mmCIF file with all atom_site columns, C-alpha atoms in Angstrom:
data_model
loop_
_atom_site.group_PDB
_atom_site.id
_atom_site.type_symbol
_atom_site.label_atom_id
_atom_site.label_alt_id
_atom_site.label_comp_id
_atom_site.label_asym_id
_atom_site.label_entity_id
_atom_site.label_seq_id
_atom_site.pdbx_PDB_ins_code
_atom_site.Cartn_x
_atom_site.Cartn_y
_atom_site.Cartn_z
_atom_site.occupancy
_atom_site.B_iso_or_equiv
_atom_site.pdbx_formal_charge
_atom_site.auth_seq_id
_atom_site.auth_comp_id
_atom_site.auth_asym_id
_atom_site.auth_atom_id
_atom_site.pdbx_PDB_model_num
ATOM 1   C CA . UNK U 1 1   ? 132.657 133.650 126.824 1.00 49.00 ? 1071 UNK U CA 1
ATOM 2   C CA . UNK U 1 2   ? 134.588 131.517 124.709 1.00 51.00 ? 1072 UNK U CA 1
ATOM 3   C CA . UNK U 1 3   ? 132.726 129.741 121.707 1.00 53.00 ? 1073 UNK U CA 1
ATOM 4   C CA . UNK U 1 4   ? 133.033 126.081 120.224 1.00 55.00 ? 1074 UNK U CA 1
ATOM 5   C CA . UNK U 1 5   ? 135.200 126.632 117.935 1.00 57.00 ? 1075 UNK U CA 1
ATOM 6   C CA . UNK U 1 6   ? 137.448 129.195 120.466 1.00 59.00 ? 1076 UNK U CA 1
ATOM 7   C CA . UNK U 1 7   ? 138.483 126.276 123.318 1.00 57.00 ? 1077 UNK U CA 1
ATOM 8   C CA . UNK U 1 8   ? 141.270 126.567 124.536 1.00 59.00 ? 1078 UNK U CA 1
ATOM 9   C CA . UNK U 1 9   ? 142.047 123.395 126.316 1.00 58.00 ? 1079 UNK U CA 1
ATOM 10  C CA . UNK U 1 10  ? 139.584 121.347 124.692 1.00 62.00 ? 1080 UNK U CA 1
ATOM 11  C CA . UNK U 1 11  ? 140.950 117.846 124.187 1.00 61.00 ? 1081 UNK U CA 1
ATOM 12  C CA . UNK U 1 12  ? 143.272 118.086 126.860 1.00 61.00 ? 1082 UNK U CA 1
ATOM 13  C CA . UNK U 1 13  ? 143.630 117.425 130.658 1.00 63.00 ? 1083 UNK U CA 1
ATOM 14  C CA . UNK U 1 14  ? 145.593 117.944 134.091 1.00 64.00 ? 1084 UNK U CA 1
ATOM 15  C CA . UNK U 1 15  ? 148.768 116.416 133.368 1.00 61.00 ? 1085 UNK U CA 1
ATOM 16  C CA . UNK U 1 16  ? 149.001 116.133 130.084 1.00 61.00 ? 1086 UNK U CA 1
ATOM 17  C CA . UNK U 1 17  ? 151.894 116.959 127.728 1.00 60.00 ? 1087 UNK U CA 1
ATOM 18  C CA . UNK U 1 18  ? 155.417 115.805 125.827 1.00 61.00 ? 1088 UNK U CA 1
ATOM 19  C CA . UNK U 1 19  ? 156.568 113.673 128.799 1.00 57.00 ? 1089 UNK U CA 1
ATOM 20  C CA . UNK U 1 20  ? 159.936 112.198 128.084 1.00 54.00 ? 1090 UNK U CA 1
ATOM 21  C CA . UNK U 1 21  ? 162.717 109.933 129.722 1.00 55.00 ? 1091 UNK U CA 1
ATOM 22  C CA . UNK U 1 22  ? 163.975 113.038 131.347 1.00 61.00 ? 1092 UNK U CA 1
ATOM 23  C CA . UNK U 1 23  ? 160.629 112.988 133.466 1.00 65.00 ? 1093 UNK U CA 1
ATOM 24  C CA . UNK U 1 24  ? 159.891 109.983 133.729 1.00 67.00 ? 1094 UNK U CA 1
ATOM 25  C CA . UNK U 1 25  ? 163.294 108.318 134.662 1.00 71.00 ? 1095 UNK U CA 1
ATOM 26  C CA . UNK U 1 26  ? 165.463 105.808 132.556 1.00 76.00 ? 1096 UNK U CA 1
ATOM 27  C CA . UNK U 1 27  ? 163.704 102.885 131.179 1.00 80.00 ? 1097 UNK U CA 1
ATOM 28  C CA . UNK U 1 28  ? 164.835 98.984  132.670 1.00 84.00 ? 1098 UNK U CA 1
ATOM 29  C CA . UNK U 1 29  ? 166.942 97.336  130.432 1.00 92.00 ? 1099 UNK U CA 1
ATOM 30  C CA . UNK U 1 30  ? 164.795 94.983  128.251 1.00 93.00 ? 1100 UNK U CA 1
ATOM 31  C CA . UNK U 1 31  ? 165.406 92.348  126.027 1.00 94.00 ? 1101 UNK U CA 1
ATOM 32  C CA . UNK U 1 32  ? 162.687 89.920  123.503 1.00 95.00 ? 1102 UNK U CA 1
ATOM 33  C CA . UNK U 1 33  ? 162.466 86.518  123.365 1.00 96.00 ? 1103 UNK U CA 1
ATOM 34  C CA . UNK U 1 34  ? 160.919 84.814  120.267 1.00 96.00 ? 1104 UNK U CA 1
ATOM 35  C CA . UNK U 1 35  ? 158.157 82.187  120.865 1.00 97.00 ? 1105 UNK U CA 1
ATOM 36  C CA . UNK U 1 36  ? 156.908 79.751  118.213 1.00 97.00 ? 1106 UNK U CA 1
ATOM 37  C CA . UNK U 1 37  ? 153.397 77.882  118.353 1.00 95.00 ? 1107 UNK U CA 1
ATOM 38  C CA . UNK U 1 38  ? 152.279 74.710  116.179 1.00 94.00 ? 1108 UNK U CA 1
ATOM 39  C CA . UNK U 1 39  ? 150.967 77.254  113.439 1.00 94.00 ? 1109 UNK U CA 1
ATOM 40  C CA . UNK U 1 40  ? 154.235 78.887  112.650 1.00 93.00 ? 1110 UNK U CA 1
ATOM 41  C CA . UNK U 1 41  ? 153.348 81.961  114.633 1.00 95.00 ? 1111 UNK U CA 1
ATOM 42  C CA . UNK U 1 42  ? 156.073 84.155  116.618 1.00 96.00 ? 1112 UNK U CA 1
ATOM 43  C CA . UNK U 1 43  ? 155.373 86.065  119.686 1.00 95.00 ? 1113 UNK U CA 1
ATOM 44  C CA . UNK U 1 44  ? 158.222 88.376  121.081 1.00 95.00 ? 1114 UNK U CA 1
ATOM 45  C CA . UNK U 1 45  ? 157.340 89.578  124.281 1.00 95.00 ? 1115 UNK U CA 1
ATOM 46  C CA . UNK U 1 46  ? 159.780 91.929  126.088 1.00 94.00 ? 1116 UNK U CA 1
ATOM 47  C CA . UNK U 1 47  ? 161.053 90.996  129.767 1.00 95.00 ? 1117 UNK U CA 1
ATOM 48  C CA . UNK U 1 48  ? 163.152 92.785  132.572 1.00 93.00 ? 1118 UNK U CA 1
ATOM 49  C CA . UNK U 1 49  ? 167.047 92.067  131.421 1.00 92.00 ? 1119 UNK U CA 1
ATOM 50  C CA . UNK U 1 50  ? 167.109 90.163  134.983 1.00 93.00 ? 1120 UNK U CA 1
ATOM 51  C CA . UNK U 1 51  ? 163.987 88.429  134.901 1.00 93.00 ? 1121 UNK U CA 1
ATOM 52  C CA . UNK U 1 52  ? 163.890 84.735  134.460 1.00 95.00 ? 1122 UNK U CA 1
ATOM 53  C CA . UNK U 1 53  ? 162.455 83.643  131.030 1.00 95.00 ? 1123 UNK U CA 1
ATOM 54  C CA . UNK U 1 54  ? 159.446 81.467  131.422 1.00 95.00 ? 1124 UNK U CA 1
ATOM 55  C CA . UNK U 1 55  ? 159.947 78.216  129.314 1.00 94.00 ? 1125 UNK U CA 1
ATOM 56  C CA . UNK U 1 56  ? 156.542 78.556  127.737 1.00 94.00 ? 1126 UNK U CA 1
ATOM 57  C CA . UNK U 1 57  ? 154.088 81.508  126.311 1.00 95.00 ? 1127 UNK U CA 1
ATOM 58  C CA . UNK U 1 58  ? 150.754 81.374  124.999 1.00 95.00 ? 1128 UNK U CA 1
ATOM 59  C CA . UNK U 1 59  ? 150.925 82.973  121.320 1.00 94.00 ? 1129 UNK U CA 1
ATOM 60  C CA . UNK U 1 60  ? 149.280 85.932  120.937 1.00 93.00 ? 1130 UNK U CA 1
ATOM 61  C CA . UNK U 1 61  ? 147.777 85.111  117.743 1.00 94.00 ? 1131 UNK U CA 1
ATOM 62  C CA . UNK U 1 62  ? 146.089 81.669  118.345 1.00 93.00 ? 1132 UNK U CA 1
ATOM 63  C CA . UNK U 1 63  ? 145.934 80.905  121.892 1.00 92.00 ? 1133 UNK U CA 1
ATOM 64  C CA . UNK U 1 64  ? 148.245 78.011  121.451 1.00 94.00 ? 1134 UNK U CA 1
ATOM 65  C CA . UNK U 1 65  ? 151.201 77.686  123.424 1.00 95.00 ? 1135 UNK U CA 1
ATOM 66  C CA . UNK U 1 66  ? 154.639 78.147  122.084 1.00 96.00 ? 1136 UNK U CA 1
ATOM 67  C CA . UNK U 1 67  ? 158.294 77.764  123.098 1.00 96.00 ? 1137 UNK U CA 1
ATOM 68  C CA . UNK U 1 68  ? 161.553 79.329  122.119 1.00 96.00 ? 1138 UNK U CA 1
ATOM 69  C CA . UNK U 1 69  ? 162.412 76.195  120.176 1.00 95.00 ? 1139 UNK U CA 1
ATOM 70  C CA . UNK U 1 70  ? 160.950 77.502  116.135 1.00 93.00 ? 1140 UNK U CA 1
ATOM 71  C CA . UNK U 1 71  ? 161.631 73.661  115.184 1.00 94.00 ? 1141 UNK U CA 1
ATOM 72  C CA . UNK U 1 72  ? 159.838 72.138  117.680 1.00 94.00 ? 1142 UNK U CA 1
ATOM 73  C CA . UNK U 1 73  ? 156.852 74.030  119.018 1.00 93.00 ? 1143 UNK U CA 1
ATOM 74  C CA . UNK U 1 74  ? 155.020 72.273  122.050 1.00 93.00 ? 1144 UNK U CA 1
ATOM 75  C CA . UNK U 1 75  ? 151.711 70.476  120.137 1.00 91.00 ? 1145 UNK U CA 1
ATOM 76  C CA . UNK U 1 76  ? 147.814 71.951  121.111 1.00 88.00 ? 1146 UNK U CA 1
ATOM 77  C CA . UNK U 1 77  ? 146.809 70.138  124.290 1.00 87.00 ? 1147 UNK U CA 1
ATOM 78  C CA . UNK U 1 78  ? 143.921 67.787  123.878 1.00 88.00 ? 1148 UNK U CA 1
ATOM 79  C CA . UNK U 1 79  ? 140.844 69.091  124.469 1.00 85.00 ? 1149 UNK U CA 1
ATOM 80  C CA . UNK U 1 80  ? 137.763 66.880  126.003 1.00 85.00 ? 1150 UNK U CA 1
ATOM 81  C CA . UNK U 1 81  ? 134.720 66.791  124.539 1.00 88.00 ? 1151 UNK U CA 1
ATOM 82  C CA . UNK U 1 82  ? 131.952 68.328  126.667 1.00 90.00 ? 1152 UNK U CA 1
ATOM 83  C CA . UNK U 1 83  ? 130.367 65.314  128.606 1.00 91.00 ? 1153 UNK U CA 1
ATOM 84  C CA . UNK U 1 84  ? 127.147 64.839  129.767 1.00 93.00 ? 1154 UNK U CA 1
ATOM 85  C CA . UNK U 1 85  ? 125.892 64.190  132.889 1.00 91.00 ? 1155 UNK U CA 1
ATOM 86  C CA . UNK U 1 86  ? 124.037 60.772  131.157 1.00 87.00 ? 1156 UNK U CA 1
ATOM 87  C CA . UNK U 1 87  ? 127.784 60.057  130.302 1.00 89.00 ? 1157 UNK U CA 1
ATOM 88  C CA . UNK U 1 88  ? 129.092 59.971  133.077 1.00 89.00 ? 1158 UNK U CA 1
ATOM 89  C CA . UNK U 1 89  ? 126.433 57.714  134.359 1.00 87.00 ? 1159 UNK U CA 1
ATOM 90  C CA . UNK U 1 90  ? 126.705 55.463  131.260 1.00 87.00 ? 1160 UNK U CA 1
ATOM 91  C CA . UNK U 1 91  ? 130.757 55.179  132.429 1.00 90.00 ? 1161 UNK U CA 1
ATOM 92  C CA . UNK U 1 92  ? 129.847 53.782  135.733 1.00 91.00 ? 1162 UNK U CA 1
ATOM 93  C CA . UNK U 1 93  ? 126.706 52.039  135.055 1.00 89.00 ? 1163 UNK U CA 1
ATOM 94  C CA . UNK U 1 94  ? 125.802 49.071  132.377 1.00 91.00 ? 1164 UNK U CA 1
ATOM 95  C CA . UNK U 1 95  ? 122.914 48.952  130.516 1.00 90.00 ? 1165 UNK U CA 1
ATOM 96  C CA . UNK U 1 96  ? 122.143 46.134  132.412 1.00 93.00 ? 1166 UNK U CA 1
ATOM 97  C CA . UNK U 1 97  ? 122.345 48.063  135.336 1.00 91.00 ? 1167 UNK U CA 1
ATOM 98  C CA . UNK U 1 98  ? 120.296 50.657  134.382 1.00 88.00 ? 1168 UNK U CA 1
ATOM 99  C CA . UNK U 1 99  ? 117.543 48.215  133.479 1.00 92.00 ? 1169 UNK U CA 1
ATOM 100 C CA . UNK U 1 100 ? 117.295 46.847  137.014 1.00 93.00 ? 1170 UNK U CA 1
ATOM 101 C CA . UNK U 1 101 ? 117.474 50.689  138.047 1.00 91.00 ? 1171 UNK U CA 1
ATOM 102 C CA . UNK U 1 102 ? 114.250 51.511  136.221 1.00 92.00 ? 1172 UNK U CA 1
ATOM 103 C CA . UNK U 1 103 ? 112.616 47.992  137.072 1.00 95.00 ? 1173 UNK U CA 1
ATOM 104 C CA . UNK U 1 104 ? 113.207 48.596  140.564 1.00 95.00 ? 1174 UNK U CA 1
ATOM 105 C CA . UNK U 1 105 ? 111.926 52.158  140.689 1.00 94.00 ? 1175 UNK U CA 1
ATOM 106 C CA . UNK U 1 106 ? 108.667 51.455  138.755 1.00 94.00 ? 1176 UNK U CA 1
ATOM 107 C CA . UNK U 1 107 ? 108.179 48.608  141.219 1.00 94.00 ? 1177 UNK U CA 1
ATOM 108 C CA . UNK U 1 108 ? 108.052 51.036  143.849 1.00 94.00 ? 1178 UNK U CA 1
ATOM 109 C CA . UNK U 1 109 ? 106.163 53.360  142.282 1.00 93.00 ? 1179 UNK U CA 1
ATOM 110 C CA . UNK U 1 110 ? 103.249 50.829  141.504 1.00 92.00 ? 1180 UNK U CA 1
ATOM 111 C CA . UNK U 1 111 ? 103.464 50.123  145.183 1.00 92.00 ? 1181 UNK U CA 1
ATOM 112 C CA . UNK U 1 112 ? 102.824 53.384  146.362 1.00 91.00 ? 1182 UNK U CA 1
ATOM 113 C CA . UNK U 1 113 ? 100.271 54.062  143.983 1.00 89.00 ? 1183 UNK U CA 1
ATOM 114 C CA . UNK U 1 114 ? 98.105  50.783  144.661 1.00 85.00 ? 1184 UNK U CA 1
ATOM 115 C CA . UNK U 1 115 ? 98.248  52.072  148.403 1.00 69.00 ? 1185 UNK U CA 1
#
């Protein structure tokens, strides 16, 4: 019986080991492309030599998106406030509205209530 100290294999497992190109084949051919966002930050992902180069990427540091032009980065899209759902009612309703609404309602409810 081996003790703790005596293992072997500890810290290993099937398959592992110095795997290099030899084993694993030749690598694609690669190249980076620089990508700028509104903060000044580069992102250089790598793509396939023969794969088409997306106009846009999000930058990896901000979440903003970026472009391959450093002098003119795309600007941060606008983001909506959270809305209600009273706001949205108060967009397609007036006040006015609203009031004969409520007068309406309570009129039926006095109705059914005197029954």
């Amino acid at each position: 019986m081996v003790g703790a100290g005596g293992n072997a294999i500890r810290g290993s497992r099937v398959g592992a080991g110095p795997m290099g190109e030899a084993e694993r084949g030749d690598t694609a051919p690669r190249r980076r492309v620089s990508y700028f966002c509104e903060h000044g930050h580069e992102s250089a992902p790598s793509f396939a030599a023969d794969a088409e180069i997306p106009d846009s990427w999000d930058c990896v540091r901000c979440g903003l998106p970026a472009s391959q032009d450093r002098e003119h980065p795309p600007t941060a899209p606008r983001v909506e406030p959270y809305k209600s759902h009273l706001a949205y009612v108060k967009e397609r309703r007036s006040d006015e509205d609203g009031a004969a609404l409520l007068e309406e309602a309570l009129q039926a409810l006095r109705q059914r209530r005197n029954l």
